[in-house]
Amino acid sequence: MSSSRPKTPAAFITSAVFSASEWPANHPLSISRHQNVMDVCRMLGWLHDDELAVCEPATEAVLTRLHEPGYVTALEVVSQIGKVTIAQREAFNFGTMENPVFTGLFDRAAATVSGSVLAAELSLEGRQVFHPAGGTHHGRPDRASGFCYFNDPAFAIQTLLDSGCAKVVYLDLDAHHGDGVESIFASNARVLCVSIHEEKRWPHTGQLADRAGGFARNLPVPKGFNDAELAFLMTEAVLPLIARFDPDAVVMTCGADALAGDPLSGMELGNEGLWSAIDSVREAVPVSVCLGGGGYNPWTVTRFWSGLWGRLAGYPPAPEQLPDDVQAYLSRLGCDLIDEDEVEPHWLNSFADPAQHGQAVRDAVRALVPAVLAG
């Protein structure tokens, strides 16, 4: 499929390690994500060499700005030798089923950080930027958490602050609460952290009353959260919060695990709803950075992130029926967490999820608005 080129190229952050490093076969992130998106976008004529922004692993000097030196050193060592001691596992929470150690892990994790730094720098040049391998929002300064070893969204935010942005909004649309980012910037008057996430879902933080020193707003939503409810919260809560804070820039973690069909979430969003939410924030804030995040269904992740890149880069929409080569590519994907009979037909032949008409906004969702706007 051919398409016209936007006049100003957007930036797609990439690195060889995002495709080369492999998670263990029994891990939810063992599916290919970054490479799938690149392949499909190239098939659609949506990704060109001048749009690629290549990042290398961040140096120790960069990493230790937000992470403890001992933790950084320990992760590099265990990544090289491929095993951990009991003391290291207990101290740093890696070498577990959740946060395994494998060859190339350190370079991959460090590249997510440099990718977010680069993404922030390019956004300040007026470019639309997507870093699909980013969004490791659970990482803590001194330990791994939730498949995240470093906290790359925090580095994007810090880069924007260091570059002269007076205030930055962090918007987390992942199904899981962005606890690591909120913790790092707790009580920081220059950063407002807003997170929409599924209630009663790991990491079991981000309660409605949690404000992290005053500069966080959390919207824990019930299972089955739908497009009408997302649109309602964006219009009635998120955009007003952003307008009131009046930021110079926004960093968004655009997790695909909030989509219907993801095995690690009970949310039921369609990708059109998420794309629209992201677009509304980009229109409201002059500088924006889009990161990846969670997402454990290869079909929904690939379609959502590919479509997001197409919108960021200004390409015409994909046809309602995808080209044969793209359909063939999607049909070859697989996932141990999803049975073959659970694969929806539209995951293989179209980008956009079917429109869901007649969705109701439940009272539990409506009640979030006055609570987060108060104070």
Tab-separated table of C-alpha atoms in Angstrom:
chain	number	residue	atom	x	y	z
A	1	MET	CA	0.000	0.000	0.000
A	2	SER	CA	1.401	3.408	-0.912
A	3	SER	CA	0.611	6.695	0.789
A	4	SER	CA	1.659	10.328	0.693
A	5	ARG	CA	4.446	11.428	3.000
A	6	PRO	CA	3.891	13.981	5.758
A	7	LYS	CA	5.998	17.118	5.252
A	8	THR	CA	7.663	16.905	8.673
A	9	PRO	CA	8.648	13.350	9.539
A	10	ALA	CA	7.546	12.018	12.861
A	11	ALA	CA	10.040	9.975	14.874
A	12	PHE	CA	9.763	6.250	15.557
A	13	ILE	CA	12.243	5.276	18.287
A	14	THR	CA	13.969	1.990	17.606
A	15	SER	CA	17.004	-0.131	18.443
A	16	ALA	CA	18.227	-3.531	17.361
A	17	VAL	CA	17.978	-4.773	20.949
A	18	PHE	CA	14.202	-4.291	21.005
A	19	SER	CA	13.846	-7.031	18.416
A	20	ALA	CA	16.916	-9.150	19.219
A	21	SER	CA	16.528	-9.603	22.973
A	22	GLU	CA	14.222	-12.463	23.865
A	23	TRP	CA	12.163	-12.969	26.975
A	24	PRO	CA	11.786	-16.544	28.260
A	25	ALA	CA	9.150	-18.556	26.408
A	26	ASN	CA	6.832	-18.749	29.427
A	27	HIS	CA	6.742	-14.980	29.980
A	28	PRO	CA	3.859	-12.715	28.810
A	29	LEU	CA	6.398	-10.534	26.978
A	30	SER	CA	7.804	-13.416	24.957
A	31	ILE	CA	5.597	-12.283	22.056
A	32	SER	CA	7.178	-10.010	19.468
A	33	ARG	CA	5.799	-6.481	19.705
A	34	HIS	CA	8.271	-3.885	18.474
A	35	GLN	CA	9.236	-5.797	15.342
A	36	ASN	CA	5.622	-6.654	14.528
A	37	VAL	CA	4.706	-2.975	14.530
A	38	MET	CA	7.673	-2.046	12.363
A	39	ASP	CA	6.925	-4.819	9.868
A	40	VAL	CA	3.233	-3.985	9.517
A	41	CYS	CA	3.881	-0.248	9.210
A	42	ARG	CA	6.411	-0.844	6.460
A	43	MET	CA	3.912	-3.039	4.618
A	44	LEU	CA	1.433	-0.166	4.728
A	45	GLY	CA	3.987	2.381	3.530
A	46	TRP	CA	3.865	4.105	6.901
A	47	LEU	CA	7.484	3.790	8.031
A	48	HIS	CA	10.531	5.182	6.252
A	49	ASP	CA	14.197	5.389	7.137
A	50	ASP	CA	14.115	9.127	7.815
A	51	GLU	CA	11.457	8.543	10.465
A	52	LEU	CA	13.582	6.066	12.422
A	53	ALA	CA	15.428	7.465	15.435
A	54	VAL	CA	17.918	4.875	16.668
A	55	CYS	CA	18.877	4.790	20.333
A	56	GLU	CA	21.758	3.023	22.051
A	57	PRO	CA	21.683	1.715	25.641
A	58	ALA	CA	21.847	4.520	28.185
A	59	THR	CA	25.116	4.969	30.047
A	60	GLU	CA	25.549	4.393	33.771
A	61	ALA	CA	25.782	8.153	34.252
A	62	VAL	CA	22.312	8.584	32.741
A	63	LEU	CA	20.736	5.620	34.523
A	64	THR	CA	21.958	6.654	37.959
A	65	ARG	CA	20.151	9.981	37.732
A	66	LEU	CA	16.964	8.170	38.751
A	67	HIS	CA	18.167	4.702	39.769
A	68	GLU	CA	20.425	3.611	42.615
A	69	PRO	CA	24.028	2.903	41.471
A	70	GLY	CA	24.111	-0.448	43.268
A	71	TYR	CA	20.983	-1.597	41.509
A	72	VAL	CA	22.234	-0.502	38.090
A	73	THR	CA	25.537	-2.325	38.594
A	74	ALA	CA	23.850	-5.484	39.863
A	75	LEU	CA	21.465	-5.639	36.889
A	76	GLU	CA	24.338	-5.252	34.450
A	77	VAL	CA	26.313	-8.044	36.132
A	78	VAL	CA	23.473	-10.573	36.297
A	79	SER	CA	22.513	-9.807	32.705
A	80	GLN	CA	26.038	-10.736	31.629
A	81	ILE	CA	26.279	-14.000	33.587
A	82	GLY	CA	22.623	-15.005	33.262
A	83	LYS	CA	21.958	-15.918	36.884
A	84	VAL	CA	21.346	-14.291	40.237
A	85	THR	CA	22.099	-15.036	43.849
A	86	ILE	CA	19.405	-15.358	46.474
A	87	ALA	CA	20.641	-12.128	48.043
A	88	GLN	CA	20.373	-10.276	44.725
A	89	ARG	CA	16.884	-11.613	44.111
A	90	GLU	CA	15.713	-10.527	47.543
A	91	ALA	CA	17.384	-7.120	47.303
A	92	PHE	CA	16.474	-6.149	43.743
A	93	ASN	CA	13.454	-8.324	42.793
A	94	PHE	CA	14.954	-9.689	39.579
A	95	GLY	CA	15.630	-13.294	38.708
A	96	THR	CA	11.964	-14.119	39.383
A	97	MET	CA	9.198	-15.443	37.126
A	98	GLU	CA	7.877	-11.885	36.930
A	99	ASN	CA	11.221	-10.194	36.288
A	100	PRO	CA	13.508	-12.830	34.747
A	101	VAL	CA	17.150	-12.375	33.870
A	102	PHE	CA	18.259	-13.218	30.331
A	103	THR	CA	21.060	-12.406	27.927
A	104	GLY	CA	20.746	-8.897	26.586
A	105	LEU	CA	18.391	-7.782	29.340
A	106	PHE	CA	20.521	-4.882	30.580
A	107	ASP	CA	21.068	-3.419	27.113
A	108	ARG	CA	17.389	-3.729	26.312
A	109	ALA	CA	16.295	-2.065	29.556
A	110	ALA	CA	18.941	0.644	29.217
A	111	ALA	CA	17.882	1.319	25.622
A	112	THR	CA	14.292	1.917	26.713
A	113	VAL	CA	15.683	4.739	28.862
A	114	SER	CA	17.809	6.318	26.146
A	115	GLY	CA	14.847	5.939	23.798
A	116	SER	CA	12.654	7.962	26.123
A	117	VAL	CA	15.334	10.611	26.560
A	118	LEU	CA	15.646	10.854	22.777
A	119	ALA	CA	11.871	10.903	22.377
A	120	ALA	CA	11.596	13.867	24.727
A	121	GLU	CA	14.392	15.723	22.956
A	122	LEU	CA	12.814	15.196	19.534
A	123	SER	CA	9.383	16.225	20.786
A	124	LEU	CA	10.859	19.571	21.813
A	125	GLU	CA	11.913	20.032	18.181
A	126	GLY	CA	8.246	19.906	17.207
A	127	ARG	CA	8.140	16.277	16.060
A	128	GLN	CA	5.495	13.712	16.882
A	129	VAL	CA	7.317	10.852	18.605
A	130	PHE	CA	6.447	7.219	19.330
A	131	HIS	CA	8.632	4.930	21.426
A	132	PRO	CA	6.751	1.605	21.427
A	133	ALA	CA	9.388	-0.204	23.502
A	134	GLY	CA	9.014	2.433	26.227
A	135	GLY	CA	6.409	2.661	28.935
A	136	THR	CA	8.159	0.584	31.626
A	137	HIS	CA	6.210	2.465	34.267
A	138	HIS	CA	6.570	0.081	37.231
A	139	GLY	CA	10.373	0.308	37.546
A	140	ARG	CA	11.609	1.586	40.918
A	141	PRO	CA	14.882	3.373	41.679
A	142	ASP	CA	16.268	0.346	43.529
A	143	ARG	CA	14.403	-2.687	42.173
A	144	ALA	CA	12.571	-4.285	39.271
A	145	SER	CA	8.793	-4.537	39.288
A	146	GLY	CA	6.071	-5.703	36.937
A	147	PHE	CA	8.305	-6.676	33.971
A	148	CYS	CA	10.035	-3.277	34.312
A	149	TYR	CA	13.706	-2.886	35.253
A	150	PHE	CA	14.227	0.852	34.688
A	151	ASN	CA	11.554	3.543	34.572
A	152	ASP	CA	11.867	5.090	31.128
A	153	PRO	CA	8.752	7.329	31.343
A	154	ALA	CA	10.363	9.078	34.310
A	155	PHE	CA	13.436	9.805	32.192
A	156	ALA	CA	11.264	11.319	29.457
A	157	ILE	CA	9.604	13.557	32.039
A	158	GLN	CA	12.932	14.519	33.621
A	159	THR	CA	14.405	15.360	30.210
A	160	LEU	CA	11.502	17.703	29.497
A	161	LEU	CA	11.926	19.389	32.882
A	162	ASP	CA	15.677	19.736	32.391
A	163	SER	CA	15.082	21.271	28.965
A	164	GLY	CA	13.029	24.125	30.354
A	165	CYS	CA	9.470	22.844	30.571
A	166	ALA	CA	7.954	24.423	33.660
A	167	LYS	CA	5.304	21.703	34.079
A	168	VAL	CA	4.749	18.255	32.592
A	169	VAL	CA	1.684	16.013	32.705
A	170	TYR	CA	2.130	12.270	32.787
A	171	LEU	CA	-0.936	10.403	31.498
A	172	ASP	CA	-1.004	6.643	31.969
A	173	LEU	CA	-3.593	4.767	29.890
A	174	ASP	CA	-2.204	1.311	30.655
A	175	ALA	CA	-4.534	-1.172	32.352
A	176	HIS	CA	-2.172	-1.219	35.345
A	177	HIS	CA	-1.508	1.745	37.612
A	178	GLY	CA	1.648	3.702	36.794
A	179	ASP	CA	2.932	3.293	40.334
A	180	GLY	CA	6.642	3.712	39.620
A	181	VAL	CA	6.264	7.061	37.866
A	182	GLU	CA	3.901	8.352	40.525
A	183	SER	CA	6.353	7.369	43.260
A	184	ILE	CA	9.353	9.012	41.598
A	185	PHE	CA	7.548	12.342	41.162
A	186	ALA	CA	5.468	12.291	44.352
A	187	SER	CA	5.091	15.814	45.802
A	188	ASN	CA	6.799	17.341	42.749
A	189	ALA	CA	4.767	20.426	41.906
A	190	ARG	CA	6.079	20.441	38.336
A	191	VAL	CA	4.641	17.021	37.431
A	192	LEU	CA	1.001	15.945	37.483
A	193	CYS	CA	0.534	12.168	37.204
A	194	VAL	CA	-2.875	11.040	35.943
A	195	SER	CA	-3.611	7.330	35.652
A	196	ILE	CA	-6.688	5.505	34.353
A	197	HIS	CA	-6.366	1.845	35.299
A	198	GLU	CA	-8.422	-1.186	36.254
A	199	GLU	CA	-9.393	-1.335	39.915
A	200	LYS	CA	-8.455	-4.392	42.000
A	201	ARG	CA	-5.720	-5.208	39.491
A	202	TRP	CA	-1.998	-5.604	40.201
A	203	PRO	CA	-0.105	-3.636	41.575
A	204	HIS	CA	-3.154	-2.771	43.726
A	205	THR	CA	-2.110	0.860	44.074
A	206	GLY	CA	-3.563	4.050	42.612
A	207	GLN	CA	-6.664	4.267	44.730
A	208	LEU	CA	-9.051	7.157	44.089
A	209	ALA	CA	-7.895	8.944	47.237
A	210	ASP	CA	-4.192	8.501	46.422
A	211	ARG	CA	-2.741	11.862	45.417
A	212	ALA	CA	0.977	11.249	46.057
A	213	GLY	CA	1.550	14.468	47.930
A	214	GLY	CA	-1.016	16.390	45.917
A	215	PHE	CA	0.260	15.987	42.369
A	216	ALA	CA	-1.394	12.752	41.271
A	217	ARG	CA	-4.934	11.924	40.243
A	218	ASN	CA	-5.996	8.300	39.984
A	219	LEU	CA	-9.072	6.960	38.238
A	220	PRO	CA	-9.471	3.247	39.078
A	221	VAL	CA	-12.183	1.916	36.756
A	222	PRO	CA	-14.311	-1.226	37.034
A	223	LYS	CA	-13.869	-4.375	34.998
A	224	GLY	CA	-15.461	-4.069	31.562
A	225	PHE	CA	-14.454	-0.409	31.192
A	226	ASN	CA	-15.716	0.624	27.735
A	227	ASP	CA	-15.188	3.274	25.056
A	228	ALA	CA	-18.128	5.430	26.155
A	229	GLU	CA	-16.729	5.481	29.682
A	230	LEU	CA	-13.246	6.393	28.489
A	231	ALA	CA	-14.628	9.242	26.367
A	232	PHE	CA	-16.649	10.438	29.375
A	233	LEU	CA	-13.610	10.472	31.682
A	234	MET	CA	-11.432	12.183	29.098
A	235	THR	CA	-13.983	14.953	28.521
A	236	GLU	CA	-15.181	15.416	32.086
A	237	ALA	CA	-12.027	14.716	34.116
A	238	VAL	CA	-8.713	14.248	32.300
A	239	LEU	CA	-8.819	17.185	29.891
A	240	PRO	CA	-10.105	19.573	32.600
A	241	LEU	CA	-7.292	18.422	34.906
A	242	ILE	CA	-4.758	19.048	32.153
A	243	ALA	CA	-6.221	22.482	31.366
A	244	ARG	CA	-6.135	23.435	35.027
A	245	PHE	CA	-2.511	22.326	35.409
A	246	ASP	CA	-1.533	24.107	32.155
A	247	PRO	CA	1.517	21.989	31.250
A	248	ASP	CA	4.149	22.670	28.616
A	249	ALA	CA	4.397	18.995	27.658
A	250	VAL	CA	2.795	15.605	28.182
A	251	VAL	CA	4.240	12.094	28.347
A	252	MET	CA	1.742	9.301	27.700
A	253	THR	CA	2.093	5.585	28.365
A	254	CYS	CA	-0.205	4.041	25.759
A	255	GLY	CA	-0.503	0.474	26.981
A	256	ALA	CA	-2.420	-1.933	24.772
A	257	ASP	CA	-3.488	-4.099	27.697
A	258	ALA	CA	-6.578	-1.923	28.249
A	259	LEU	CA	-7.992	-3.308	24.985
A	260	ALA	CA	-10.613	-6.033	24.879
A	261	GLY	CA	-8.980	-9.426	24.431
A	262	ASP	CA	-5.855	-8.791	26.468
A	263	PRO	CA	-5.129	-11.770	28.748
A	264	LEU	CA	-3.835	-9.664	31.658
A	265	SER	CA	-6.721	-7.205	31.937
A	266	GLY	CA	-10.480	-7.119	32.291
A	267	MET	CA	-10.927	-3.816	30.482
A	268	GLU	CA	-12.948	-3.794	27.248
A	269	LEU	CA	-11.746	-0.799	25.244
A	270	GLY	CA	-11.578	-0.650	21.468
A	271	ASN	CA	-8.539	0.823	19.767
A	272	GLU	CA	-10.563	3.648	18.192
A	273	GLY	CA	-11.463	4.833	21.680
A	274	LEU	CA	-7.860	4.835	22.818
A	275	TRP	CA	-6.629	6.550	19.656
A	276	SER	CA	-9.225	9.285	20.139
A	277	ALA	CA	-8.230	9.775	23.776
A	278	ILE	CA	-4.573	10.142	22.829
A	279	ASP	CA	-5.413	12.542	19.989
A	280	SER	CA	-7.433	14.761	22.330
A	281	VAL	CA	-4.462	15.156	24.662
A	282	ARG	CA	-2.026	15.819	21.818
A	283	GLU	CA	-4.333	18.594	20.632
A	284	ALA	CA	-4.469	20.115	24.121
A	285	VAL	CA	-0.739	20.157	24.938
A	286	PRO	CA	1.919	21.674	22.655
A	287	VAL	CA	4.600	18.995	23.176
A	288	SER	CA	3.811	15.290	23.485
A	289	VAL	CA	5.665	11.988	23.799
A	290	CYS	CA	3.886	8.666	23.242
A	291	LEU	CA	5.348	5.533	24.812
A	292	GLY	CA	4.254	1.910	24.586
A	293	GLY	CA	3.546	0.038	27.808
A	294	GLY	CA	1.697	-3.186	28.537
A	295	GLY	CA	-0.017	-5.375	25.991
A	296	TYR	CA	0.084	-9.160	25.842
A	297	ASN	CA	-2.152	-10.025	22.901
A	298	PRO	CA	0.011	-9.809	19.751
A	299	TRP	CA	-2.942	-9.044	17.460
A	300	THR	CA	-4.398	-6.194	19.495
A	301	VAL	CA	-0.968	-4.747	20.330
A	302	THR	CA	0.241	-4.776	16.720
A	303	ARG	CA	-2.931	-3.205	15.351
A	304	PHE	CA	-3.225	-0.574	18.078
A	305	TRP	CA	0.390	0.588	18.041
A	306	SER	CA	0.643	0.470	14.237
A	307	GLY	CA	-2.506	2.522	13.963
A	308	LEU	CA	-1.254	4.928	16.621
A	309	TRP	CA	1.979	5.462	14.705
A	310	GLY	CA	0.036	6.087	11.499
A	311	ARG	CA	-1.983	8.815	13.227
A	312	LEU	CA	1.057	10.386	14.890
A	313	ALA	CA	2.942	10.433	11.597
A	314	GLY	CA	0.001	11.851	9.639
A	315	TYR	CA	-0.562	8.997	7.221
A	316	PRO	CA	-3.980	8.336	5.659
A	317	PRO	CA	-6.042	5.747	7.558
A	318	ALA	CA	-5.606	2.102	6.704
A	319	PRO	CA	-8.328	0.645	4.466
A	320	GLU	CA	-11.255	-0.994	6.216
A	321	GLN	CA	-10.034	-4.334	4.861
A	322	LEU	CA	-6.288	-4.710	5.333
A	323	PRO	CA	-4.091	-5.699	2.368
A	324	ASP	CA	-3.547	-9.420	1.864
A	325	ASP	CA	0.096	-9.350	2.970
A	326	VAL	CA	-0.797	-7.657	6.254
A	327	GLN	CA	-3.617	-10.134	6.877
A	328	ALA	CA	-1.234	-13.007	6.182
A	329	TYR	CA	1.295	-11.517	8.601
A	330	LEU	CA	-1.296	-11.158	11.365
A	331	SER	CA	-2.566	-14.696	10.774
A	332	ARG	CA	0.916	-16.075	11.513
A	333	LEU	CA	1.083	-14.504	14.969
A	334	GLY	CA	0.554	-16.647	18.034
A	335	CYS	CA	0.372	-16.427	21.795
A	336	ASP	CA	0.490	-19.078	24.513
A	337	LEU	CA	-1.987	-17.072	26.589
A	338	ILE	CA	-4.682	-17.020	23.889
A	339	ASP	CA	-6.258	-20.130	22.359
A	340	GLU	CA	-6.769	-20.327	18.606
A	341	ASP	CA	-10.553	-20.314	18.957
A	342	GLU	CA	-10.337	-17.064	20.923
A	343	VAL	CA	-8.813	-15.142	18.008
A	344	GLU	CA	-11.387	-12.664	16.726
A	345	PRO	CA	-11.759	-12.388	12.907
A	346	HIS	CA	-11.280	-8.607	12.953
A	347	TRP	CA	-7.889	-9.060	14.654
A	348	LEU	CA	-6.707	-10.516	11.332
A	349	ASN	CA	-8.383	-8.411	8.647
A	350	SER	CA	-8.778	-4.843	9.934
A	351	PHE	CA	-7.046	-2.251	12.102
A	352	ALA	CA	-10.042	-0.675	13.781
A	353	ASP	CA	-12.035	-2.614	16.333
A	354	PRO	CA	-15.799	-2.746	15.657
A	355	ALA	CA	-17.699	0.256	16.993
A	356	GLN	CA	-19.630	-0.538	20.145
A	357	HIS	CA	-22.966	1.291	20.077
A	358	GLY	CA	-25.246	1.785	23.041
A	359	GLN	CA	-22.548	1.495	25.675
A	360	ALA	CA	-23.568	2.861	29.050
A	361	VAL	CA	-21.467	5.002	31.381
A	362	ARG	CA	-21.890	3.324	34.742
A	363	ASP	CA	-22.458	5.203	37.970
A	364	ALA	CA	-19.149	3.941	39.361
A	365	VAL	CA	-17.344	5.675	36.504
A	366	ARG	CA	-19.379	8.867	36.796
A	367	ALA	CA	-18.523	9.077	40.485
A	368	LEU	CA	-14.811	9.354	39.689
A	369	VAL	CA	-15.171	12.796	38.109
A	370	PRO	CA	-16.103	14.988	41.090
A	371	ALA	CA	-13.644	13.089	43.258
A	372	VAL	CA	-10.593	13.737	41.066
A	373	LEU	CA	-11.571	17.314	40.271
A	374	ALA	CA	-12.027	18.242	43.917
A	375	GLY	CA	-9.185	20.120	45.569
